[in-house]
Coordinates of C-alpha atoms in Angstrom, one line a residue:
M403 CA 84.8 94.7 116.1
L404 CA 88.1 94.8 115.0
L405 CA 88.9 96.7 111.5
I406 CA 92.3 96.5 109.7
S407 CA 93.2 97.8 106.4
C408 CA 95.4 95.3 105.2
R409 CA 94.0 93.4 102.3
N410 CA 96.7 91.7 99.6
K411 CA 94.1 90.6 97.4
S412 CA 94.7 92.5 94.0
E413 CA 92.0 95.0 93.5
E414 CA 90.8 96.2 89.9
M415 CA 90.6 99.7 90.7
T416 CA 90.5 101.7 93.5
N417 CA 90.3 105.3 94.4
A418 CA 93.6 107.5 94.1
V419 CA 95.4 109.1 96.8
P420 CA 95.9 112.8 96.4
R421 CA 96.9 115.3 98.4
I422 CA 93.5 117.2 98.8
I423 CA 92.7 120.5 101.1
N424 CA 89.0 121.7 101.9
P425 CA 89.9 125.5 102.5
H426 CA 87.5 127.4 104.8
V427 CA 85.0 128.7 102.9
N428 CA 82.9 132.3 103.2
E429 CA 80.2 132.6 105.6
G430 CA 77.1 131.5 103.4
D431 CA 79.0 129.2 101.1
N432 CA 78.6 125.1 101.0
T433 CA 81.2 123.2 103.3
T434 CA 82.3 119.8 102.4
N435 CA 81.9 117.0 104.6
D436 CA 85.4 115.7 104.5
E437 CA 86.4 116.4 108.0
G438 CA 88.6 113.5 107.8
V439 CA 90.5 114.8 104.5
N440 CA 91.4 117.7 106.4
E441 CA 93.6 115.6 108.9
V442 CA 95.0 113.7 106.1
E443 CA 96.7 117.0 104.7
E444 CA 96.4 119.6 107.5
N445 CA 100.4 120.3 107.4
T446 CA 100.0 121.2 103.7
F447 CA 98.7 124.4 102.2
L448 CA 97.6 123.8 98.3
V449 CA 97.2 127.3 96.3
P450 CA 95.4 127.0 93.1
M451 CA 98.1 126.7 90.4
V452 CA 95.7 128.8 87.5
E453 CA 94.0 132.0 88.2
I454 CA 90.3 131.6 89.5
P455 CA 87.6 134.1 89.0
D456 CA 87.0 136.4 91.8
N457 CA 83.1 135.3 92.2
N458 CA 84.4 131.6 92.4
H459 CA 84.4 130.3 96.1
I460 CA 87.0 127.5 96.3
Q461 CA 85.5 124.5 98.0
R462 CA 88.1 121.7 97.5
L463 CA 91.9 121.5 96.0
Q464 CA 93.1 118.3 95.0
D465 CA 96.7 117.5 93.4
I466 CA 96.7 114.3 91.8
N467 CA 98.5 112.9 88.7
L468 CA 95.9 112.1 85.7
D469 CA 98.2 111.7 82.7
H470 CA 101.0 109.7 83.7
D471 CA 103.7 112.3 83.2
V472 CA 106.1 113.2 86.2
E473 CA 104.2 116.7 87.2
E474 CA 101.0 116.6 89.4
E475 CA 97.6 118.1 87.9
Q476 CA 95.5 119.9 90.2
I477 CA 91.5 119.4 90.5
I478 CA 89.6 122.7 91.8
L479 CA 86.3 122.8 92.7
T480 CA 84.2 126.2 93.3
M481 CA 81.1 127.3 94.1
V482 CA 79.7 130.0 92.0
K483 CA 76.6 131.6 91.4
D484 CA 74.5 131.5 88.3
E485 CA 72.1 134.3 87.0
D486 CA 69.2 133.4 89.2
G487 CA 71.5 133.5 92.0
K488 CA 71.6 129.7 93.0
D489 CA 74.3 127.9 94.2
K490 CA 76.6 126.1 91.5
L491 CA 79.8 124.0 91.1
K492 CA 82.4 124.3 88.8
L493 CA 85.6 122.1 88.0
F494 CA 88.6 123.4 87.0
I495 CA 91.7 121.1 85.8
A496 CA 95.3 122.9 85.8
D497 CA 97.8 120.9 84.0
Y498 CA 101.7 122.0 83.9
N499 CA 102.7 122.0 80.7
N500 CA 106.6 121.0 79.9
D501 CA 106.8 123.3 76.8
M502 CA 105.1 125.9 78.4
M503 CA 107.2 125.6 81.4
R504 CA 104.3 126.8 83.6
Y505 CA 100.5 125.6 85.0
Q506 CA 97.6 126.1 82.2
L507 CA 93.9 125.7 82.5
S508 CA 92.9 122.4 80.9
L509 CA 89.2 122.5 81.6
E510 CA 86.7 125.2 83.2
E511 CA 82.9 123.3 83.1
M512 CA 80.0 123.3 85.4
I513 CA 79.0 120.2 86.9
S514 CA 75.4 118.6 87.8
P515 CA 76.0 118.5 91.8
D516 CA 75.1 121.9 93.5
H517 CA 76.3 121.4 96.6
M518 CA 79.6 119.6 98.0
E519 CA 77.8 116.9 100.5
G520 CA 77.9 113.4 99.3
L521 CA 80.3 114.6 96.4
S522 CA 83.0 112.2 95.4
V523 CA 85.8 112.5 92.9
H524 CA 87.2 109.4 91.0
L525 CA 89.6 107.8 88.3
Q526 CA 88.9 105.2 86.2
D527 CA 89.4 104.0 82.6
L528 CA 85.8 104.1 81.2
N529 CA 86.4 103.7 77.6
G530 CA 89.1 101.0 77.3
N531 CA 91.8 103.6 76.1
Q532 CA 94.1 103.0 79.2
L533 CA 94.2 106.5 80.4
N534 CA 92.1 107.6 83.5
E535 CA 88.8 109.3 83.2
V536 CA 87.4 112.0 85.8
L537 CA 84.6 111.0 87.2
I538 CA 82.2 113.3 89.8
T539 CA 79.6 111.6 91.7
G540 CA 77.1 113.7 93.9
F541 CA 73.8 114.9 94.3
N542 CA 71.6 117.8 93.7
K543 CA 69.4 119.6 96.2
Q544 CA 66.5 117.6 94.8
G545 CA 68.4 114.2 96.0
F546 CA 68.6 113.4 92.4
Q547 CA 72.0 111.2 91.9
T548 CA 74.6 112.7 89.4
L549 CA 77.3 111.6 87.3
D550 CA 79.8 114.3 85.3
V551 CA 82.5 112.2 83.1
F552 CA 85.5 113.9 81.4
S553 CA 88.2 112.4 79.3
I554 CA 91.6 113.4 78.0
K555 CA 91.3 115.0 74.4
T556 CA 94.8 115.8 74.0
Q557 CA 98.2 115.4 76.1
G558 CA 101.5 116.9 75.3
G559 CA 102.5 119.3 72.9
S560 CA 101.9 123.3 73.3
A561 CA 98.2 122.7 73.7
G562 CA 98.9 120.6 76.5
L563 CA 96.5 118.3 78.1
T564 CA 93.0 119.3 77.8
Y565 CA 89.8 117.4 78.6
R566 CA 86.1 116.9 77.2
R567 CA 83.0 115.7 78.6
I568 CA 82.0 112.5 77.6
A569 CA 78.7 111.8 79.9
Q570 CA 76.5 114.0 82.2
L571 CA 73.9 112.3 84.1
V572 CA 70.9 113.4 86.6
V573 CA 68.7 110.9 87.7
N574 CA 65.9 110.0 90.4
G575 CA 67.3 107.0 91.3
T576 CA 70.8 105.2 90.8
I577 CA 73.9 105.2 88.2
D578 CA 76.0 102.4 88.4
I579 CA 79.1 101.8 86.1
E580 CA 79.2 97.9 85.2
T581 CA 82.8 97.0 85.5
A582 CA 84.1 93.6 84.6
D583 CA 87.4 92.1 84.1
R584 CA 89.0 93.1 81.1
S585 CA 91.2 90.9 78.5
Q586 CA 95.0 90.4 79.1
E587 CA 95.4 92.2 76.0
Y588 CA 94.4 95.1 78.0
K589 CA 96.2 94.1 81.2
S590 CA 99.1 94.5 79.3
G591 CA 99.1 97.7 78.0
Q592 CA 97.2 97.5 74.8
M593 CA 94.4 99.9 73.6
T594 CA 91.4 97.5 72.9
W595 CA 88.8 100.1 73.8
E596 CA 86.8 97.8 76.0
S597 CA 84.4 100.0 77.5
F598 CA 82.4 99.7 80.8
P599 CA 78.5 100.6 80.3
I600 CA 76.7 102.9 82.8
I601 CA 73.3 102.2 83.8
T602 CA 70.4 103.9 85.3
E603 CA 67.5 102.9 87.1
E604 CA 64.8 105.4 88.2
T605 CA 61.4 105.2 89.4
N606 CA 58.6 105.4 87.0
P607 CA 56.8 108.5 87.2
E608 CA 53.1 106.6 85.9
D609 CA 53.4 104.2 88.5
D610 CA 51.2 105.0 91.5
E611 CA 53.1 102.6 94.0
N612 CA 56.5 103.7 92.8
L613 CA 57.8 100.4 92.2
D614 CA 58.3 100.2 88.7
L615 CA 61.7 101.3 87.3
I616 CA 63.0 102.6 83.9
K617 CA 66.3 101.3 83.4
T618 CA 68.5 103.3 80.7
V619 CA 71.6 101.5 79.4
Y620 CA 74.7 104.0 77.8
N621 CA 77.2 102.4 75.7
W622 CA 80.6 104.5 74.7
N623 CA 80.6 105.8 71.1
K624 CA 84.0 106.1 70.0
A625 CA 82.9 107.9 66.9
A626 CA 80.9 110.4 69.0
S627 CA 83.4 110.6 71.8
R628 CA 80.4 110.2 74.1
Y629 CA 78.3 107.8 76.2
Q630 CA 74.9 107.6 74.7
P631 CA 71.6 105.5 75.7
I632 CA 71.2 102.5 73.8
S633 CA 68.2 100.8 75.4
V634 CA 65.4 102.2 77.7
A635 CA 63.2 99.3 79.3
K636 CA 60.3 99.7 81.8
V637 CA 61.2 97.0 84.8
P638 CA 58.0 96.2 86.3
G639 CA 57.7 95.9 90.2
V640 CA 57.2 92.6 91.8
T641 CA 53.8 92.4 93.6
I642 CA 55.5 92.7 97.5
K643 CA 53.6 90.0 99.3
E644 CA 55.7 90.6 102.3
E645 CA 54.6 93.7 104.3
N646 CA 57.6 93.9 106.1
L647 CA 59.6 94.2 102.7
K648 CA 57.0 96.9 101.6
K649 CA 57.1 99.1 104.7
L650 CA 61.0 99.0 104.4
Y651 CA 60.6 100.3 100.7
R652 CA 58.3 103.0 102.0
G653 CA 60.5 104.0 105.2
D654 CA 63.0 106.4 105.5
L655 CA 67.3 106.2 105.8
D656 CA 66.8 105.2 109.7
D657 CA 64.7 102.1 108.7
F658 CA 67.0 101.0 106.0
K659 CA 70.3 101.9 108.2
A660 CA 68.2 99.4 111.1
F661 CA 67.6 96.7 108.4
L662 CA 71.3 96.5 107.3
S663 CA 72.9 96.3 110.8
G664 CA 75.2 93.4 111.5
P665 CA 76.9 91.0 109.0
W666 CA 76.2 89.9 105.6
H667 CA 77.9 87.2 103.7
R668 CA 78.3 87.1 100.1
V669 CA 76.8 84.1 98.7
S670 CA 77.4 84.9 94.9
D671 CA 78.9 87.8 92.6
S672 CA 77.5 90.2 90.4
V673 CA 76.7 87.9 87.8
G674 CA 75.8 84.9 90.0
E675 CA 78.8 82.9 90.5
K676 CA 78.6 80.9 94.1
Q677 CA 81.1 82.2 96.4
P678 CA 83.1 80.6 99.3
F679 CA 81.0 80.1 102.1
L680 CA 81.9 83.1 104.4
Q681 CA 85.0 84.3 102.6
D682 CA 83.7 87.8 102.2
I683 CA 81.5 89.2 104.8
L684 CA 80.1 92.8 105.1
Y685 CA 79.5 94.3 108.8
F686 CA 77.0 97.3 109.0
Q687 CA 77.2 98.9 112.3
P688 CA 75.2 102.5 111.9
D689 CA 75.4 103.2 115.5
E690 CA 78.9 103.5 115.6
D691 CA 79.0 104.9 111.8
Q692 CA 81.5 102.0 110.4
V693 CA 81.1 99.6 107.9
I694 CA 83.7 96.7 108.1
F695 CA 84.9 94.6 105.0
T696 CA 86.4 90.9 106.1
I697 CA 87.7 88.8 103.7
D698 CA 88.5 85.2 105.3
D699 CA 90.1 86.3 108.7
I700 CA 91.5 89.8 107.5
Q701 CA 89.3 93.1 108.2
E702 CA 89.0 96.6 107.0
I703 CA 87.2 99.4 108.6
Y704 CA 85.3 102.2 107.1
D705 CA 83.6 105.1 108.9
W706 CA 80.2 105.1 107.4
D707 CA 79.9 109.0 106.4
D708 CA 76.9 109.7 104.4
T709 CA 73.8 108.1 103.5
Y710 CA 71.2 108.9 100.6
R711 CA 67.7 107.4 99.3
T712 CA 68.1 106.5 95.8
I713 CA 65.6 104.2 94.3
F714 CA 62.6 103.0 96.5
K715 CA 64.5 99.8 97.7
G716 CA 68.1 101.1 97.4
I717 CA 70.6 103.5 99.5
Y718 CA 74.0 104.9 98.8
I719 CA 76.8 104.8 101.5
Q720 CA 80.0 106.8 101.3
S721 CA 82.9 106.0 103.2
Q722 CA 86.4 106.3 104.3
N723 CA 89.5 104.1 105.6
I724 CA 89.4 105.1 109.3
L725 CA 93.6 104.4 108.9
I726 CA 93.9 105.9 105.5
Q727 CA 91.5 108.6 105.4
S728 CA 92.2 109.0 101.5
L729 CA 91.0 105.9 100.7
R730 CA 87.2 105.8 100.0
R731 CA 84.5 103.4 99.2
D732 CA 80.9 104.5 97.6
I733 CA 78.6 101.3 98.0
L734 CA 75.3 101.0 96.5
I735 CA 73.1 98.7 98.4
T736 CA 69.5 97.3 96.8
V737 CA 67.3 95.2 99.0
E738 CA 66.0 92.4 97.0
D739 CA 64.1 90.9 99.9
M740 CA 63.9 90.4 103.4
D741 CA 66.7 88.1 103.5
S742 CA 69.1 89.2 100.5
I743 CA 70.7 92.8 99.4
K744 CA 72.7 93.4 96.4
V745 CA 76.0 95.4 96.9
K746 CA 77.9 97.1 93.9
I747 CA 81.1 99.2 95.2
Q748 CA 81.9 102.4 93.0
G749 CA 85.0 101.5 90.4
T750 CA 85.7 97.9 91.3
T751 CA 84.1 94.2 90.7
E752 CA 85.4 93.2 94.4
W753 CA 82.6 92.9 96.9
G754 CA 80.2 93.1 94.6
G755 CA 77.7 90.6 94.3
Y756 CA 74.7 89.2 96.7
Y757 CA 74.6 88.8 100.2
T758 CA 72.2 87.1 102.7
P759 CA 72.5 88.1 106.9
L760 CA 74.5 85.4 109.1
S761 CA 72.4 83.6 111.7
Q762 CA 73.3 84.3 115.4
S763 CA 75.1 81.3 115.8
L764 CA 77.5 82.1 112.8
Q765 CA 78.5 85.4 114.2
Q766 CA 80.2 84.2 117.3
G767 CA 84.0 84.2 117.0
L768 CA 83.6 87.0 114.4
V769 CA 83.1 89.9 116.6
H770 CA 86.0 91.7 118.4
D771 CA 85.8 94.8 120.5
E772 CA 89.1 96.2 120.6
M773 CA 89.8 98.9 118.3
L774 CA 92.8 99.9 116.5
E775 CA 94.4 103.2 117.8
P776 CA 97.5 105.0 115.9
I777 CA 100.7 105.3 117.7
E778 CA 101.1 109.0 117.4
E779 CA 104.8 108.9 118.4
L780 CA 105.8 106.7 115.2
N781 CA 103.5 108.9 112.7
H782 CA 105.5 111.8 114.0
L783 CA 108.9 110.3 112.5
S784 CA 109.8 112.1 109.7
G785 CA 112.6 112.3 107.4
L786 CA 115.3 109.5 105.8
F787 CA 115.8 106.3 106.9
K788 CA 118.5 104.1 105.6
G789 CA 119.0 100.1 105.9
S790 CA 122.7 98.7 105.9
R791 CA 121.9 96.8 102.2
G792 CA 121.3 100.2 100.9
N793 CA 117.6 100.3 100.7
E794 CA 116.0 103.9 102.0
F795 CA 112.6 104.8 103.4
Y796 CA 111.8 108.9 103.3
L797 CA 108.8 109.5 105.7
D798 CA 106.5 112.4 105.6
Y799 CA 103.3 111.2 106.8
P800 CA 101.2 110.2 105.9
F801 CA 103.1 109.8 102.7
F802 CA 106.5 107.6 102.0
T803 CA 108.9 106.9 99.3
E804 CA 110.8 103.6 99.1
K805 CA 114.0 103.0 97.6
N806 CA 115.2 99.5 97.3
V807 CA 118.4 98.1 96.9
D808 CA 118.1 98.3 92.9
G809 CA 117.4 101.7 93.0
E810 CA 113.8 101.9 92.4
N811 CA 111.5 104.2 94.0
R812 CA 108.1 103.6 94.9
Q813 CA 105.7 105.8 96.8
G814 CA 102.4 105.6 98.9
V815 CA 100.7 106.4 102.3
Y816 CA 101.6 104.7 105.6
T817 CA 100.3 104.6 109.0
F818 CA 101.5 103.2 112.5
F819 CA 98.9 101.8 114.8
N820 CA 98.7 99.4 118.0
L821 CA 96.9 96.2 117.6
Y822 CA 96.0 94.2 120.7
G823 CA 99.6 95.4 122.2
T824 CA 101.5 95.0 119.0
S825 CA 102.9 98.0 117.2
I826 CA 102.0 97.6 113.1
L827 CA 103.3 99.6 110.3
Q828 CA 101.0 99.4 107.3
L829 CA 102.3 100.6 103.6
R830 CA 100.1 101.1 100.8
Y831 CA 101.5 101.5 97.7
Q832 CA 100.9 104.2 94.9
R833 CA 100.5 103.2 91.1
K834 CA 102.3 106.2 88.5
N835 CA 98.7 106.9 87.8
G836 CA 98.0 107.6 91.2
L837 CA 95.6 104.3 91.9
M838 CA 96.2 102.2 94.8
D839 CA 98.7 99.2 94.6
A840 CA 99.8 96.4 97.0
R841 CA 99.8 96.8 100.6
S842 CA 102.6 95.8 103.2
V843 CA 102.2 95.1 106.8
Y844 CA 105.1 94.7 109.3
N845 CA 105.3 94.4 113.1
V846 CA 107.4 97.2 114.2
D847 CA 110.2 97.5 117.2
F848 CA 111.4 101.1 117.6
Q849 CA 114.4 102.2 119.6
I850 CA 116.3 105.4 120.3
T851 CA 120.0 105.2 121.5
E852 CA 122.1 108.4 121.7
D853 CA 125.8 109.3 122.5
S854 CA 127.5 112.5 123.0
S855 CA 127.0 113.4 119.3
R856 CA 124.1 111.8 117.6
I857 CA 120.6 110.2 118.2
I858 CA 120.1 107.1 116.4
R859 CA 116.5 105.8 115.8
T860 CA 116.0 102.2 114.6
L861 CA 113.0 100.7 112.9
T862 CA 112.9 96.9 113.0
L863 CA 110.3 95.6 110.8
V864 CA 109.2 91.9 110.4
P865 CA 106.8 91.1 107.6
G866 CA 103.7 89.4 108.1
N867 CA 99.4 89.7 108.1
L868 CA 96.6 90.9 110.4
T869 CA 93.7 88.6 111.1
V870 CA 91.0 88.7 113.6
S871 CA 93.3 87.0 115.9
G872 CA 96.2 89.6 115.6
F873 CA 99.3 90.1 113.6
L874 CA 100.6 86.8 111.9
Q875 CA 104.4 86.5 111.0
E876 CA 105.2 85.6 107.7
S877 CA 108.4 84.3 105.7
G878 CA 110.6 87.3 104.2
E879 CA 113.6 89.0 105.2
T880 CA 113.5 91.3 108.5
L881 CA 114.2 94.8 107.9
H882 CA 116.6 96.9 109.9
I883 CA 116.2 100.9 109.0
E884 CA 118.1 103.7 111.0
Q885 CA 118.0 107.4 111.2
I886 CA 121.0 109.4 112.3
E887 CA 120.7 112.7 113.6
V888 CA 124.1 114.4 114.4
M889 CA 123.9 116.8 117.2
D890 CA 124.7 120.5 117.2
K891 CA 127.7 121.1 119.4
S892 CA 127.7 124.6 119.7

């Protein structure tokens, strides 16, 4: 199966691309499950920018822009023992204060997860004030799902950036942020306070069959500056007539993985609107630990990292892009019946909705066995490349800065890889608030020439797109950029 990260469709919200490092922790401390993230930042050594108490063992350092200013903030997660000697996680946020000309502590709070396994950090504007909240999702040792949300309280001035907690949930079930498309006023930058509700579903402890649910809806209360419950309702479980479905609901993770294995196509979105036939396909490959996202003939492949049971009929999958490992998707899947699943992707309405399995006949032509391979020689390129028209690229794998002919700078992450014998460059641009934006894909020709005094490295970039059949050239200007290294004559 071919996997590509090249989707041009605009995404309402994706994970930010921070610089992350997971330090080696002391023996006995919990470690994270983010092996791939270390590879992204293996050459970057991050240190905490504020003083951390000695009894706190750092689990993760993450540099990311939280408030749209020039300087990055820092998210620090530590493990600390509570009064009973149990492991707890603590969140620190450090902000560079321009008035004070130094980093200062913006937040220090205990959070609900008590281990790093399954923990994710997201940015998303939940309450509609044009500022991203910090969302931390995870699990505690009882297997309950957790959500902690922190919102900007003040920014600028001598106080600098400060945060407050606006939501803290721990449920024996699922936690879902019900995202929706916002108004044009919001998209144009107005503070509309169009908030997203948070919905939890957990098993009713009074139900002997454990098939009834309790659904709670939390709405943003601007006056209280918190998310508060507005409704609690019992959702009666349906009578399960199909013995296979009852067996699945009572099964374990392996049973759910086996059930999901294979391609599923989206028939309607989360509000029931019918979708084009075979446009969006999810391909679950538990044996290969991969989830493949396909739209039309463009595909993305994600490593299937971790899986958790939530309510009796659902599982929670954490995944990361195989080419750009800082791109992550947390997937909540609910099995409605033996021929239907409901999918929710954390932080976006895209891909959400109802899916049915593809028949064997429809699967023909969808599967390709060739995999993508990074081109190490090209990924090791670094430094400044200039074009004849004044455009520039500065490469520092996996990050790049692009300067166009008008002098405007854009930043993001990049990777070179091989697809069916064709060298490909993929650029993923990053917005000022740290969230991912558009992508560009190029066919690459790399040449090295030398003379007595110089080494010239030339990249010729032909714009195009990626399909299940390979690279497809599109209209657009071919770019020629080169790097000149002057040789030392001494």
